[in-house]
Short mmCIF file of C-alpha atoms in Angstrom, two decimals:
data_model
loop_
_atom_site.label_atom_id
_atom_site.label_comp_id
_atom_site.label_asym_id
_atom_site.label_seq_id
_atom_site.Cartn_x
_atom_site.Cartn_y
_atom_site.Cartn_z
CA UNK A 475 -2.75 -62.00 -24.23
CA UNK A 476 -4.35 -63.10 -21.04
CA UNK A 477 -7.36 -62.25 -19.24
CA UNK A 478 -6.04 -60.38 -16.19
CA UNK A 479 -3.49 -58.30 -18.67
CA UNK A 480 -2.87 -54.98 -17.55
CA UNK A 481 -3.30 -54.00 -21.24
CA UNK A 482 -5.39 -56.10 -22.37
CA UNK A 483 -8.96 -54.32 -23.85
CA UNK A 484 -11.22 -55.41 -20.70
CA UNK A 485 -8.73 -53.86 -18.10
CA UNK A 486 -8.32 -50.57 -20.04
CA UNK A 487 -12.16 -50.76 -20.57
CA UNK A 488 -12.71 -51.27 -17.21
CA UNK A 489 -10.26 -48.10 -15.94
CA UNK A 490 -11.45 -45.91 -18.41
CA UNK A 491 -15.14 -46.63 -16.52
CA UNK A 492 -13.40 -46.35 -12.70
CA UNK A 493 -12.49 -42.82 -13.56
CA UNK A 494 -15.98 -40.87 -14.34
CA UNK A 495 -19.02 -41.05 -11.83
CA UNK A 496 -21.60 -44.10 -11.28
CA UNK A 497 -24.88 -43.92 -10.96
CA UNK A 498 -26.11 -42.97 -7.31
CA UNK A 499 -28.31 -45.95 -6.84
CA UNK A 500 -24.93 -48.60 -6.71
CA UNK A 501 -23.08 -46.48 -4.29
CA UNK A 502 -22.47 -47.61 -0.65
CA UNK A 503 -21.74 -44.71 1.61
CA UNK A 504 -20.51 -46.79 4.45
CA UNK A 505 -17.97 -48.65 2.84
CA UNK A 506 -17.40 -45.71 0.09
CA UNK A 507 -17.48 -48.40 -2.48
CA UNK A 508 -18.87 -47.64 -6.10
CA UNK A 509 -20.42 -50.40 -8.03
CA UNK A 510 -20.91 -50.32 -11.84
CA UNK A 511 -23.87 -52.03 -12.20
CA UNK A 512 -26.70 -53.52 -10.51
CA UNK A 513 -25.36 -57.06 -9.93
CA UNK A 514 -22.09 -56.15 -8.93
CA UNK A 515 -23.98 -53.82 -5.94
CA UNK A 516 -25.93 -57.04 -5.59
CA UNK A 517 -22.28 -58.79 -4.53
CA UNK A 518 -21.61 -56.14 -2.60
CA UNK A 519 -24.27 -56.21 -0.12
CA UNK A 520 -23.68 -59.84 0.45
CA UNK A 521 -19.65 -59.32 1.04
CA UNK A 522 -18.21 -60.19 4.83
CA UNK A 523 -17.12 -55.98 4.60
CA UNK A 524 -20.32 -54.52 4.13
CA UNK A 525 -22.07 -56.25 6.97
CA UNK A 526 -19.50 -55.90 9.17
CA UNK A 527 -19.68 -52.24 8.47
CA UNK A 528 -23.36 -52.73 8.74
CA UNK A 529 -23.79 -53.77 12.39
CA UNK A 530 -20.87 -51.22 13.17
CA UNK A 531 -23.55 -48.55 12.04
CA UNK A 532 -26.40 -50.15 13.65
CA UNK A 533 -25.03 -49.90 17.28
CA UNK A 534 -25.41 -46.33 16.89
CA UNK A 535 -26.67 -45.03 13.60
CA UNK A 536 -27.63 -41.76 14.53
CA UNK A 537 -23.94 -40.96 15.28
CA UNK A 538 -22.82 -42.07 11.34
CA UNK A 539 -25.73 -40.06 10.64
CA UNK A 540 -24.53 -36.87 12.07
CA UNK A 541 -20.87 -37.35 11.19
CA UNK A 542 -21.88 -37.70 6.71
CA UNK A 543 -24.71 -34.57 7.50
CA UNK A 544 -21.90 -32.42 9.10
CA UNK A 545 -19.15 -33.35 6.17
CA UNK A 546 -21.64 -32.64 3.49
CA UNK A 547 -22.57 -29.47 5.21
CA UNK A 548 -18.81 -28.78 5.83
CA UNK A 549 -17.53 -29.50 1.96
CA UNK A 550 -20.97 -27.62 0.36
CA UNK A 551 -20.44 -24.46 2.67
CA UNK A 552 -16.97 -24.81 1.30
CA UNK A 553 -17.00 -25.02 -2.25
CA UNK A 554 -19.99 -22.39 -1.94
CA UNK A 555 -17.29 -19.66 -0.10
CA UNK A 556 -14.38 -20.23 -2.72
CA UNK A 557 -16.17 -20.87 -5.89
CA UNK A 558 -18.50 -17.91 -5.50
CA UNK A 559 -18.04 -16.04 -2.15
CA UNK A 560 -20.81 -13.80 -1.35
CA UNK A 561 -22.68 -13.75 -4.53
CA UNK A 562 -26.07 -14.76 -5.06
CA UNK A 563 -26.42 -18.47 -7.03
CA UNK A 564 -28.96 -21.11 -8.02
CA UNK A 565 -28.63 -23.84 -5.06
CA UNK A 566 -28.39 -26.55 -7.73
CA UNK A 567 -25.25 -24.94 -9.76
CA UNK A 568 -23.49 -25.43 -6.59
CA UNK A 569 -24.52 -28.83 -5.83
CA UNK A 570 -23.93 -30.12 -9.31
CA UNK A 571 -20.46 -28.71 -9.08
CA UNK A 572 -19.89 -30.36 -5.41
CA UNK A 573 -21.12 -34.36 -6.84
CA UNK A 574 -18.64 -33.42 -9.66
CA UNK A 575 -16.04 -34.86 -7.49
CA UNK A 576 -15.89 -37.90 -7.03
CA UNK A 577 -15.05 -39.16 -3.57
CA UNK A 578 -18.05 -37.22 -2.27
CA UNK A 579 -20.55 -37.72 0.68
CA UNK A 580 -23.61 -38.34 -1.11
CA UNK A 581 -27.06 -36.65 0.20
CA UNK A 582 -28.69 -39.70 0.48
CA UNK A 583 -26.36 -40.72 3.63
CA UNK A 584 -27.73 -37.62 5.18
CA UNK A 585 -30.24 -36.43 7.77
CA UNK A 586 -31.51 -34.32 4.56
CA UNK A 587 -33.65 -35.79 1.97
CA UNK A 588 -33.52 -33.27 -0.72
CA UNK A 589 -31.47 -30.38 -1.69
CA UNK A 590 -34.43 -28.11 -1.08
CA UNK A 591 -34.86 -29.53 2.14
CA UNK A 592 -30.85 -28.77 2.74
CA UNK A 593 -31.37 -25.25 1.19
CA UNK A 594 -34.18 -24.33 3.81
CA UNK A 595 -32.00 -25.81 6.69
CA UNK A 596 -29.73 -23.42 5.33
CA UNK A 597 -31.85 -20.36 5.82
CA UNK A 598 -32.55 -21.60 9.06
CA UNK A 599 -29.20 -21.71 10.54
CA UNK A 600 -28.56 -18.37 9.21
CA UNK A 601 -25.34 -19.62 7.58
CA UNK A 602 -26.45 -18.61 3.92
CA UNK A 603 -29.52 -15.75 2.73
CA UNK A 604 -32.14 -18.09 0.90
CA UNK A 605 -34.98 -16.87 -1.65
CA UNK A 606 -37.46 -18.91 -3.69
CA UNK A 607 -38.18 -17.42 -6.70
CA UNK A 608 -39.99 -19.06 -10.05
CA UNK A 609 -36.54 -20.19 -11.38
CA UNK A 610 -36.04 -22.53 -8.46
CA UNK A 611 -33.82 -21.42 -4.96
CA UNK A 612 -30.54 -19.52 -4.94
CA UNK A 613 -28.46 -18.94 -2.05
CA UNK A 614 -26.53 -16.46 -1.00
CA UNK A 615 -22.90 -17.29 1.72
CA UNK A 616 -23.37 -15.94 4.91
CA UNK A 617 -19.43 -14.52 5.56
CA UNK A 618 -19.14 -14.57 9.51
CA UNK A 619 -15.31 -14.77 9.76
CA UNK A 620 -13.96 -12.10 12.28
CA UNK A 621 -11.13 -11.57 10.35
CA UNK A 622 -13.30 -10.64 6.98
CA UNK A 623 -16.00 -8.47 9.48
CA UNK A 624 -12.58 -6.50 10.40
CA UNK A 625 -11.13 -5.83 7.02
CA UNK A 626 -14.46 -5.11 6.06
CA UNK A 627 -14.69 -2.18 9.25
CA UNK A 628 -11.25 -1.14 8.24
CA UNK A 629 -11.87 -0.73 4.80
CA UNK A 630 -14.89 1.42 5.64
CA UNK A 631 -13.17 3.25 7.41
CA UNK A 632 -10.78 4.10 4.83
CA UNK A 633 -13.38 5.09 2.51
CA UNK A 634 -15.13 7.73 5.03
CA UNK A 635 -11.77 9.10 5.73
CA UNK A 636 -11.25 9.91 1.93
CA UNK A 637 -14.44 11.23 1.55
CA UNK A 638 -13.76 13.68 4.12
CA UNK A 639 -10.54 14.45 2.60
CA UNK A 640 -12.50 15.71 -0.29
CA UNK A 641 -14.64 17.21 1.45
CA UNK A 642 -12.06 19.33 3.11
CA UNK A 643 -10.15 20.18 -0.05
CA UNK A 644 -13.39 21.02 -1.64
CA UNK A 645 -14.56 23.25 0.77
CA UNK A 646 -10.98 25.29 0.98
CA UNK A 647 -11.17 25.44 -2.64
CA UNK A 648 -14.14 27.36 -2.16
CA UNK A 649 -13.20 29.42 0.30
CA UNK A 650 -9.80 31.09 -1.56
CA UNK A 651 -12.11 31.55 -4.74
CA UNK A 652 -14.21 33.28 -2.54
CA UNK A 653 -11.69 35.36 -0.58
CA UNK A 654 -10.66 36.14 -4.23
CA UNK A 655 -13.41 37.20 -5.23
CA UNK A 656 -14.39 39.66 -2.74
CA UNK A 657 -11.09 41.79 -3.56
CA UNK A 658 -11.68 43.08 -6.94
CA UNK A 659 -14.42 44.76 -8.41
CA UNK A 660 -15.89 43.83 -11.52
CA UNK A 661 -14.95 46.92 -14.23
CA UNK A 662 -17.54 47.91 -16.53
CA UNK A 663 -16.72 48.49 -20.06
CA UNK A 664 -16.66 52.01 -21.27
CA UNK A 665 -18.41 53.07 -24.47
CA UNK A 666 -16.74 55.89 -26.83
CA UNK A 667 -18.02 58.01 -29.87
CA UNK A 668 -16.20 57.06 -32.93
CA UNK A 669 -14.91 60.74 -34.12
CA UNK A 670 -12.86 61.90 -37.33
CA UNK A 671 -10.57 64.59 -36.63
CA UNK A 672 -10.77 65.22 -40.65
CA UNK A 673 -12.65 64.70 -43.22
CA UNK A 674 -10.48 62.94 -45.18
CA UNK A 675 -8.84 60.58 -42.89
CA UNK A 676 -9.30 57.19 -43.15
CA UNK A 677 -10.77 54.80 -40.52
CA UNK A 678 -9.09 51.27 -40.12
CA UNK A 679 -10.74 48.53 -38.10
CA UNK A 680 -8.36 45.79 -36.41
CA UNK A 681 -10.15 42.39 -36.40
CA UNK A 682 -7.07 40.20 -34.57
CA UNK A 683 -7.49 38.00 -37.46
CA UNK A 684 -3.74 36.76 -36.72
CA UNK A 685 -0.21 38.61 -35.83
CA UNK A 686 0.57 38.15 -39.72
CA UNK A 687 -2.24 39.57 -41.31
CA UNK A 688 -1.71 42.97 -38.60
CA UNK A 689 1.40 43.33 -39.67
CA UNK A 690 0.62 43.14 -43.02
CA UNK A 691 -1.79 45.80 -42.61
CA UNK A 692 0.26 47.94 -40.62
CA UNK A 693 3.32 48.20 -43.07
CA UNK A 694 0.15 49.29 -46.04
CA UNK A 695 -1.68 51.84 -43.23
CA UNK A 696 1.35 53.31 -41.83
CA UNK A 697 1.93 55.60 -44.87
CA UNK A 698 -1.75 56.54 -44.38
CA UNK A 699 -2.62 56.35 -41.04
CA UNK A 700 0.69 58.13 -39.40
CA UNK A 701 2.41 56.85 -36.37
CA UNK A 702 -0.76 56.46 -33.95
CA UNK A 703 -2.30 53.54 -36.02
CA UNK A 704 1.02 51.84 -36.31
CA UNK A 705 1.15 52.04 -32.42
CA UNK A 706 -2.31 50.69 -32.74
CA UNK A 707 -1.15 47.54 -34.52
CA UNK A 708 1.73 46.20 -32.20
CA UNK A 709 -0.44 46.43 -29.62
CA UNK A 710 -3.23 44.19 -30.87
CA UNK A 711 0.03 42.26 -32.43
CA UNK A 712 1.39 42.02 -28.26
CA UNK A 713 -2.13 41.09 -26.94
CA UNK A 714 -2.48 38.67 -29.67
CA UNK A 715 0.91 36.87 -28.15
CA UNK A 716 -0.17 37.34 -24.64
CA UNK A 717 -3.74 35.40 -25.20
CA UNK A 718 -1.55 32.80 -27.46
CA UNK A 719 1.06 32.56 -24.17
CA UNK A 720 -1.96 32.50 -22.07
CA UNK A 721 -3.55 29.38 -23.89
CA UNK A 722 -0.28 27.22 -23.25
CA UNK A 723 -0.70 27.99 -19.66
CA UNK A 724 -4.18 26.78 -19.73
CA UNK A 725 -3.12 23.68 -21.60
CA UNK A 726 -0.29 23.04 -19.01
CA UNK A 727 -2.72 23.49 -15.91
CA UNK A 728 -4.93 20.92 -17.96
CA UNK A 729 -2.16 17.94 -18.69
CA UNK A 730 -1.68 18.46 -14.70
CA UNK A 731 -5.05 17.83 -13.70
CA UNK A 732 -5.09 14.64 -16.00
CA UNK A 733 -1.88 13.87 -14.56
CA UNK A 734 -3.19 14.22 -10.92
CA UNK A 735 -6.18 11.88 -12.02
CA UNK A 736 -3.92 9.34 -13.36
CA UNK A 737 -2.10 9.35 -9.68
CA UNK A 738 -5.28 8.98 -8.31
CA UNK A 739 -6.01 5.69 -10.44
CA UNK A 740 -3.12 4.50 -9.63
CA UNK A 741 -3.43 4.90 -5.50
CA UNK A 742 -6.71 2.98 -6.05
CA UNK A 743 -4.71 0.22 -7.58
CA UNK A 744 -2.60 0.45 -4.86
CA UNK A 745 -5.41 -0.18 -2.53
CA UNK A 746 -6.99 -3.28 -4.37
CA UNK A 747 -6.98 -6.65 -2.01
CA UNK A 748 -7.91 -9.86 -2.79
CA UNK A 749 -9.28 -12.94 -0.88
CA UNK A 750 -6.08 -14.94 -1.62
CA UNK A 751 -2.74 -14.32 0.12
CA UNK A 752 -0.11 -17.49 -0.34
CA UNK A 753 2.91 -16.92 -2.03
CA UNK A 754 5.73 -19.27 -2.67
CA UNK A 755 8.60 -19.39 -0.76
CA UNK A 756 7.07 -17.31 2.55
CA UNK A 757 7.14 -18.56 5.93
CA UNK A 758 4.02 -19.08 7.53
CA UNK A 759 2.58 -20.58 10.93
CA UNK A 760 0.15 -23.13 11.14
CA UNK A 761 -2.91 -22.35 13.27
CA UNK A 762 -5.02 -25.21 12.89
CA UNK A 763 -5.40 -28.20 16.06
CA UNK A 764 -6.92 -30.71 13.58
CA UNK A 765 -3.26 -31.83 12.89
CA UNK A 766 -2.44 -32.27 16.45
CA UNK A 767 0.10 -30.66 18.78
CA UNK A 768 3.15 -31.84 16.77
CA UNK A 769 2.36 -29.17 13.90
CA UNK A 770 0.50 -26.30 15.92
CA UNK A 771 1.87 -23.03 16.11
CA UNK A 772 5.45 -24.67 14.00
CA UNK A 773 6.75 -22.73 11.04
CA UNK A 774 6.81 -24.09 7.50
CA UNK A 775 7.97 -22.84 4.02
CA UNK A 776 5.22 -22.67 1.43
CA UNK A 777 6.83 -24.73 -1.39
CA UNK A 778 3.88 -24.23 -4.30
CA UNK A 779 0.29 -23.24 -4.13
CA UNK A 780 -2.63 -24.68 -5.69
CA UNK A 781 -5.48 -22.81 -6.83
CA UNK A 782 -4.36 -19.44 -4.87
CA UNK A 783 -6.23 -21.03 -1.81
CA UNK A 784 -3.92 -24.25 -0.85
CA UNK A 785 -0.37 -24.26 -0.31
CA UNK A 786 2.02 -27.36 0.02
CA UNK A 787 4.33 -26.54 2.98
CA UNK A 788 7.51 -27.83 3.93
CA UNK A 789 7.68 -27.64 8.04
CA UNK A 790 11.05 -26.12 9.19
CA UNK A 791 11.66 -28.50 12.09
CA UNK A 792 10.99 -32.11 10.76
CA UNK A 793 10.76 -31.39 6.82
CA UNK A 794 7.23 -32.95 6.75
CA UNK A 795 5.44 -31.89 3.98
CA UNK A 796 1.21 -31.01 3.95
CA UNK A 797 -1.20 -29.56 1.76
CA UNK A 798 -2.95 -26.95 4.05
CA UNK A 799 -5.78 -24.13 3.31
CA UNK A 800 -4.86 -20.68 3.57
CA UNK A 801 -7.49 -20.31 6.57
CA UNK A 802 -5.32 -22.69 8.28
CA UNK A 803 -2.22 -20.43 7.68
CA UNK A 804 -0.95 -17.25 8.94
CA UNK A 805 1.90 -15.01 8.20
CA UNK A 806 5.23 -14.70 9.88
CA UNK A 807 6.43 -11.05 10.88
CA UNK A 808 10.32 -10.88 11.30
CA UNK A 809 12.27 -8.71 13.21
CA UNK A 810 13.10 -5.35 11.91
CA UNK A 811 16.11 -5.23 9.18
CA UNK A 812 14.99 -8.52 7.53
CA UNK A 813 13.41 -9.27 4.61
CA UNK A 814 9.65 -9.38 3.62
CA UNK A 815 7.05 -10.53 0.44
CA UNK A 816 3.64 -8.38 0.28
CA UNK A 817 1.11 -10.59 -0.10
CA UNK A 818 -1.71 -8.08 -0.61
CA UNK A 819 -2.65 -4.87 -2.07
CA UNK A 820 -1.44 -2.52 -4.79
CA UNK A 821 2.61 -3.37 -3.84
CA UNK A 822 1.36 -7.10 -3.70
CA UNK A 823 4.71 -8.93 -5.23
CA UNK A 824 7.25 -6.82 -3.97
CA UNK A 825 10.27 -8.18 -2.09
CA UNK A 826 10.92 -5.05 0.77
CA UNK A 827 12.96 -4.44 3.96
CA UNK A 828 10.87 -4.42 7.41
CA UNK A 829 11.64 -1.02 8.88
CA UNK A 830 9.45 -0.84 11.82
CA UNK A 831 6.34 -2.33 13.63
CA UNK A 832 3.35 -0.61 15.39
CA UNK A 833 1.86 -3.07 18.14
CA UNK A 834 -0.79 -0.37 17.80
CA UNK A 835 -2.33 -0.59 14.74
CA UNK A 836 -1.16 -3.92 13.95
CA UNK A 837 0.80 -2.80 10.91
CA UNK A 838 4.78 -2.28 9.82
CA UNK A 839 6.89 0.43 7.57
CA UNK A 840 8.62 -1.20 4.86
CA UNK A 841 10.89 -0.06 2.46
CA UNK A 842 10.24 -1.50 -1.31
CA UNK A 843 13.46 -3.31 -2.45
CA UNK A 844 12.37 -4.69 -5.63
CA UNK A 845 10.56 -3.70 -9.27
CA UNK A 846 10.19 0.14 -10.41
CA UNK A 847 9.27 1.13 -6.54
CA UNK A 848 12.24 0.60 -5.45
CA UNK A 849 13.04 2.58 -2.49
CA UNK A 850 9.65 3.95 -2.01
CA UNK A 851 8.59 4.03 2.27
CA UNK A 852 5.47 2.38 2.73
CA UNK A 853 3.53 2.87 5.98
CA UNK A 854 0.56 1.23 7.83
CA UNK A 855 1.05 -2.27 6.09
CA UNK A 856 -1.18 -4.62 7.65
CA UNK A 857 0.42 -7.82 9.42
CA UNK A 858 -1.35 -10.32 7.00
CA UNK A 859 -0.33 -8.41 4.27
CA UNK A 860 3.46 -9.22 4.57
CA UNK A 861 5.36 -12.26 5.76
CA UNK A 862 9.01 -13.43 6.18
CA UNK A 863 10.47 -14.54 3.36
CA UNK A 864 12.56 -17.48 3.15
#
């Protein structure tokens, strides 16, 4: 087997090492080269390519300088908004995840010379909330999108109106029991001397121990007791049947509260959103100039979506394909009639029929055309929240 064999032990040695990370100290940042060891950096530096790129940087270094600080600041401030939004975290679970990949801009290529340095710069800029405590720094993403601030308001919103919803249920509630109230008069029981007519009569208590047991008693006391008692008996026998008939009533009103509450889980549900909107097989329009002026504003079909933040799209016109964040993405509203996808929310899934639009508010009526809601009207649907299917 010979030496430069592509299966030969070295070579598989060799691509097995390519594939995990090097040590820092062998890396060169301006040719993005990684060296295994010390001597093969050694080579390296000495190459034609390295000092080429060498006096490239060194007619203006501060501008190389600048352009690694503000990807390393770009890709941290990334990785820090998707992998754990606005949460608080240790500064150094983030970074360890960020050098995790491999084709990284080191910090060493950086106008930073630590990550506690870069942590305070941080604070500084006000584009994270930073705190020192004993356990080391942990920062805290600074969201200062104006399309977050808005849902945010919006949501807000929402919430104060159902609070006063209750509010105003809660307080007519109140009022009928009150109006109610102030109609009747509370009776007071009337006491009554417990007289025998005879001597020899006999006195026979009704406990309401159960219909059966009343009747029981009533077929042995008739004989005795004459036709009064026995009237006696079927009525505690009827208002034994009327508190029975009244206790199913009670239980019904009860199963329709819990019912009501279960609604009322559900409608939250409903009202759940998420940070992630793609969706395969959507149209969407691409917003982003960093691609130039051949793929602004065009349509594309989202063909399969990575990691619910990063679509590959298919554009319309040309049949290009690219692999685009959702932030570079928006949704496409169609004319009325046509169909839709929800992309957020508690109908989030559902294939539906755009009925309407309100400039407005910014929001459509749909009607659901797929899954157990089928048929149901849904109104005020946010623009992002549906898009054109394709």
């Amino acid at each position: 087997m010979g030496k430069s064999d592509f299966l030969s032990p070295k070579a598989i040695a060799n691509r097995i090492k390519s594939k995990g990370l090097q040590k820092l100290r062998w890396y060169c940042q301006m040719c993005q080269k990684q060296c295994r060891d010390e001597n093969g950096f050694k080579c390296h530096c000495m190459s034609e390519s390295h000092q080429r790129q060498l006096l490239l940087a060194s007619e203006n270094p501060q501008q190389f300088l600048n352009y690694f600080s503000e990807e390393f600041r770009n890709d941290f401030l990334e990785l820090l908004r998707r992998r754990f939004g606005t949460k608080r975290v240790h500064n150094n679970i983030v970074y360890n995840e960020y050098i995790s990949h491999r084709e990284h801009i080191h910090m060493n290529a950086t106008q930073w010379e630590t990550l506690t340095d870069f942590t305070k710069w941080l604070g500084r800029e006000g584009l994270c909330k930073v705190d020192e405590t004993p356990k080391g720094w942990y920062i805290q993403y600074t969201d200062r999108d104006p399309e977050t601030i808005r849902r945010q308001q919006e949501l807000e919103r929402k919430k104060k109106q159902d609070l006063d919803d209750e509010e105003k249920t809660a307080k007519f509630i109140e009022k009928q029991v009150r109006r109610g109230l102030e109609g009747k008069e509370l009776e007071a029981p009337v006491y009554t001397e417990l007289n025998r007519e005879s001597e020899e009569e006999k006195v026979a208590f009704n406990l309401n121990k159960g219909a059966s047991t009343s009747i029981a008693a009533s077929s042995k006391t008739s004989s005795v007791l004459g036709p009064n008692a026995l009237k006696t008996v079927e009525g505690a026998v009827k208002r034994k049947e009327s508190s029975h008939s009244s206790g199913q009533s009670k239980e019904k009103k009860k199963k329709s509260a819990l019912d009501e509450i279960m609604e009322l889980e559900e409608e939250k549900k409903r009202t759940a959103r998420t940070d992630y909107w793609l969706q395969p097989e959507i149209i969407v329009k691409i917003v982003t100039k960093k691609l130039g002026e051949k793929y602004h504003k065009k349509k594309a079909v989202v063909k399969e979506v990575i990691d619910k933040y990063t679509a590959v799209v298919k554009m319309i016109d040309s049949g290009d394909k690219l692999k685009l964040d959702q932030t570079h993405l928006e949704t496409v509203i169609p004319a009325p009639g046509k169909k839709v996808l929800v992309l957020n929310g508690g109908y989030r899934g559902n294939e539906g029929i755009l009925e309407s639009i309100n400039e407005k508010t910014f929001s459509a009526t749909i009607t659901i055309d797929s899954g157990p809601l089928k048929g149901r009207r849904v109104e005020g649907i946010l623009y992002e929240d549906i898009s054109k299917l394709a």
